Amino acid sequence: MRQKEDFICEFCGLPNTGDGYTNHCRKCLYSKHVDIEPGDRMSTCGGLMKPIFVSYTSTDPYILHKCVKCGFEKKNKIQIGDSIEAMAQIQATLK
């Protein structure tokens, strides 16, 4: 079920306004490992999800996140307002 949740990013400290689909910080792109399935808030891990890859070429552009605590990986759609600079920095570290 879609639920609007505002949050303060635990990595960079930026306040983020949720729209019901917001699952990562728009500035640094970090997320938090709180779901097993999208929106269920059933994960007990709670680790930070580091953005490790950005795909612009798929029909649904995404950011790949990896939990720094348990290693879980998850794709999240790129959202309007996500930092282009942060995405470019992620891609630059892969070269």
PDB file of C-alpha atoms in Angstrom:
ATOM      1  CA  MET A   1       0.000   0.000   0.000  1.00  0.00           C
ATOM      2  CA  ARG A   2       1.317   3.427  -0.951  1.00  0.00           C
ATOM      3  CA  GLN A   3       2.246   5.409   2.151  1.00  0.00           C
ATOM      4  CA  LYS A   4       3.690   8.922   2.170  1.00  0.00           C
ATOM      5  CA  GLU A   5       6.671   9.040   4.554  1.00  0.00           C
ATOM      6  CA  ASP A   6       8.971  11.997   5.130  1.00  0.00           C
ATOM      7  CA  PHE A   7      12.456  11.185   6.419  1.00  0.00           C
ATOM      8  CA  ILE A   8      15.851  12.635   7.233  1.00  0.00           C
ATOM      9  CA  CYS A   9      18.628  10.882   5.353  1.00  0.00           C
ATOM     10  CA  GLU A  10      20.842   8.972   7.762  1.00  0.00           C
ATOM     11  CA  PHE A  11      23.827   9.390   5.413  1.00  0.00           C
ATOM     12  CA  CYS A  12      23.812  13.102   4.492  1.00  0.00           C
ATOM     13  CA  GLY A  13      21.164  14.562   6.851  1.00  0.00           C
ATOM     14  CA  LEU A  14      18.909  16.043   4.145  1.00  0.00           C
ATOM     15  CA  PRO A  15      15.183  16.198   4.992  1.00  0.00           C
ATOM     16  CA  ASN A  16      13.208  14.393   2.252  1.00  0.00           C
ATOM     17  CA  THR A  17       9.483  14.744   1.562  1.00  0.00           C
ATOM     18  CA  GLY A  18       7.919  11.430   0.577  1.00  0.00           C
ATOM     19  CA  ASP A  19       5.324  11.044  -2.159  1.00  0.00           C
ATOM     20  CA  GLY A  20       4.369   7.436  -1.479  1.00  0.00           C
ATOM     21  CA  TYR A  21       7.064   6.095  -3.793  1.00  0.00           C
ATOM     22  CA  THR A  22      10.097   7.854  -2.282  1.00  0.00           C
ATOM     23  CA  ASN A  23      12.635   5.252  -1.209  1.00  0.00           C
ATOM     24  CA  HIS A  24      15.961   7.059  -1.290  1.00  0.00           C
ATOM     25  CA  CYS A  25      17.488  10.463  -0.581  1.00  0.00           C
ATOM     26  CA  ARG A  26      17.241  12.796  -3.566  1.00  0.00           C
ATOM     27  CA  LYS A  27      20.642  14.384  -2.774  1.00  0.00           C
ATOM     28  CA  CYS A  28      23.043  11.501  -1.985  1.00  0.00           C
ATOM     29  CA  LEU A  29      20.780   8.677  -3.274  1.00  0.00           C
ATOM     30  CA  TYR A  30      21.313   6.522  -0.158  1.00  0.00           C
ATOM     31  CA  SER A  31      18.398   4.444   1.061  1.00  0.00           C
ATOM     32  CA  LYS A  32      17.686   2.297   4.124  1.00  0.00           C
ATOM     33  CA  HIS A  33      17.114  -1.454   4.253  1.00  0.00           C
ATOM     34  CA  VAL A  34      13.615  -1.517   5.754  1.00  0.00           C
ATOM     35  CA  ASP A  35      11.667  -3.658   3.246  1.00  0.00           C
ATOM     36  CA  ILE A  36      11.669  -7.305   2.212  1.00  0.00           C
ATOM     37  CA  GLU A  37       9.054  -6.578  -0.456  1.00  0.00           C
ATOM     38  CA  PRO A  38       8.465  -2.967  -1.610  1.00  0.00           C
ATOM     39  CA  GLY A  39       6.592  -1.022   1.068  1.00  0.00           C
ATOM     40  CA  ASP A  40       6.205  -3.821   3.634  1.00  0.00           C
ATOM     41  CA  ARG A  41       8.674  -2.418   6.231  1.00  0.00           C
ATOM     42  CA  MET A  42       9.354  -6.018   7.344  1.00  0.00           C
ATOM     43  CA  SER A  43      13.159  -6.083   7.202  1.00  0.00           C
ATOM     44  CA  THR A  44      14.873  -6.048  10.589  1.00  0.00           C
ATOM     45  CA  CYS A  45      18.279  -5.181   9.067  1.00  0.00           C
ATOM     46  CA  GLY A  46      17.991  -1.372   9.027  1.00  0.00           C
ATOM     47  CA  GLY A  47      21.375  -0.924   7.328  1.00  0.00           C
ATOM     48  CA  LEU A  48      22.159   1.918   4.936  1.00  0.00           C
ATOM     49  CA  MET A  49      21.695   1.061   1.270  1.00  0.00           C
ATOM     50  CA  LYS A  50      24.604   2.524  -0.698  1.00  0.00           C
ATOM     51  CA  PRO A  51      23.960   3.488  -4.336  1.00  0.00           C
ATOM     52  CA  ILE A  52      26.481   1.433  -6.345  1.00  0.00           C
ATOM     53  CA  PHE A  53      25.278   1.584  -9.959  1.00  0.00           C
ATOM     54  CA  VAL A  54      23.003   3.690 -12.157  1.00  0.00           C
ATOM     55  CA  SER A  55      21.333   2.389 -15.316  1.00  0.00           C
ATOM     56  CA  TYR A  56      20.115   4.960 -17.828  1.00  0.00           C
ATOM     57  CA  THR A  57      19.663   2.532 -20.713  1.00  0.00           C
ATOM     58  CA  SER A  58      16.800   0.368 -19.529  1.00  0.00           C
ATOM     59  CA  THR A  59      13.175   1.228 -20.182  1.00  0.00           C
ATOM     60  CA  ASP A  60      12.916   1.915 -16.429  1.00  0.00           C
ATOM     61  CA  PRO A  61      16.101   3.751 -15.397  1.00  0.00           C
ATOM     62  CA  TYR A  62      17.207   2.644 -11.937  1.00  0.00           C
ATOM     63  CA  ILE A  63      19.715   2.978  -9.132  1.00  0.00           C
ATOM     64  CA  LEU A  64      21.146  -0.239  -7.717  1.00  0.00           C
ATOM     65  CA  HIS A  65      21.524  -0.110  -3.934  1.00  0.00           C
ATOM     66  CA  LYS A  66      23.592  -2.494  -1.782  1.00  0.00           C
ATOM     67  CA  CYS A  67      23.116  -2.765   1.986  1.00  0.00           C
ATOM     68  CA  VAL A  68      26.373  -1.958   3.775  1.00  0.00           C
ATOM     69  CA  LYS A  69      25.287  -4.159   6.695  1.00  0.00           C
ATOM     70  CA  CYS A  70      24.027  -7.405   5.112  1.00  0.00           C
ATOM     71  CA  GLY A  71      24.870  -7.111   1.381  1.00  0.00           C
ATOM     72  CA  PHE A  72      21.236  -7.212   0.127  1.00  0.00           C
ATOM     73  CA  GLU A  73      20.882  -5.582  -3.315  1.00  0.00           C
ATOM     74  CA  LYS A  74      17.794  -3.878  -4.732  1.00  0.00           C
ATOM     75  CA  LYS A  75      16.944  -1.783  -7.795  1.00  0.00           C
ATOM     76  CA  ASN A  76      14.997   1.449  -7.278  1.00  0.00           C
ATOM     77  CA  LYS A  77      13.538   3.640  -9.997  1.00  0.00           C
ATOM     78  CA  ILE A  78      15.210   6.978 -10.611  1.00  0.00           C
ATOM     79  CA  GLN A  79      12.849   9.698  -9.381  1.00  0.00           C
ATOM     80  CA  ILE A  80      12.284  13.255 -10.602  1.00  0.00           C
ATOM     81  CA  GLY A  81      14.512  15.457  -8.465  1.00  0.00           C
ATOM     82  CA  ASP A  82      17.245  12.858  -7.897  1.00  0.00           C
ATOM     83  CA  SER A  83      20.680  14.432  -7.993  1.00  0.00           C
ATOM     84  CA  ILE A  84      22.217  14.209 -11.464  1.00  0.00           C
ATOM     85  CA  GLU A  85      25.587  15.045  -9.880  1.00  0.00           C
ATOM     86  CA  ALA A  86      25.345  12.115  -7.454  1.00  0.00           C
ATOM     87  CA  MET A  87      24.431   9.740 -10.301  1.00  0.00           C
ATOM     88  CA  ALA A  88      27.378  10.991 -12.372  1.00  0.00           C
ATOM     89  CA  GLN A  89      29.706  10.516  -9.399  1.00  0.00           C
ATOM     90  CA  ILE A  90      28.552   6.897  -8.991  1.00  0.00           C
ATOM     91  CA  GLN A  91      29.180   6.212 -12.681  1.00  0.00           C
ATOM     92  CA  ALA A  92      32.608   7.893 -12.507  1.00  0.00           C
ATOM     93  CA  THR A  93      33.719   5.544  -9.713  1.00  0.00           C
ATOM     94  CA  LEU A  94      32.996   2.537 -11.977  1.00  0.00           C
ATOM     95  CA  LYS A  95      35.515   3.610 -14.614  1.00  0.00           C
TER      96      LYS A  95
END
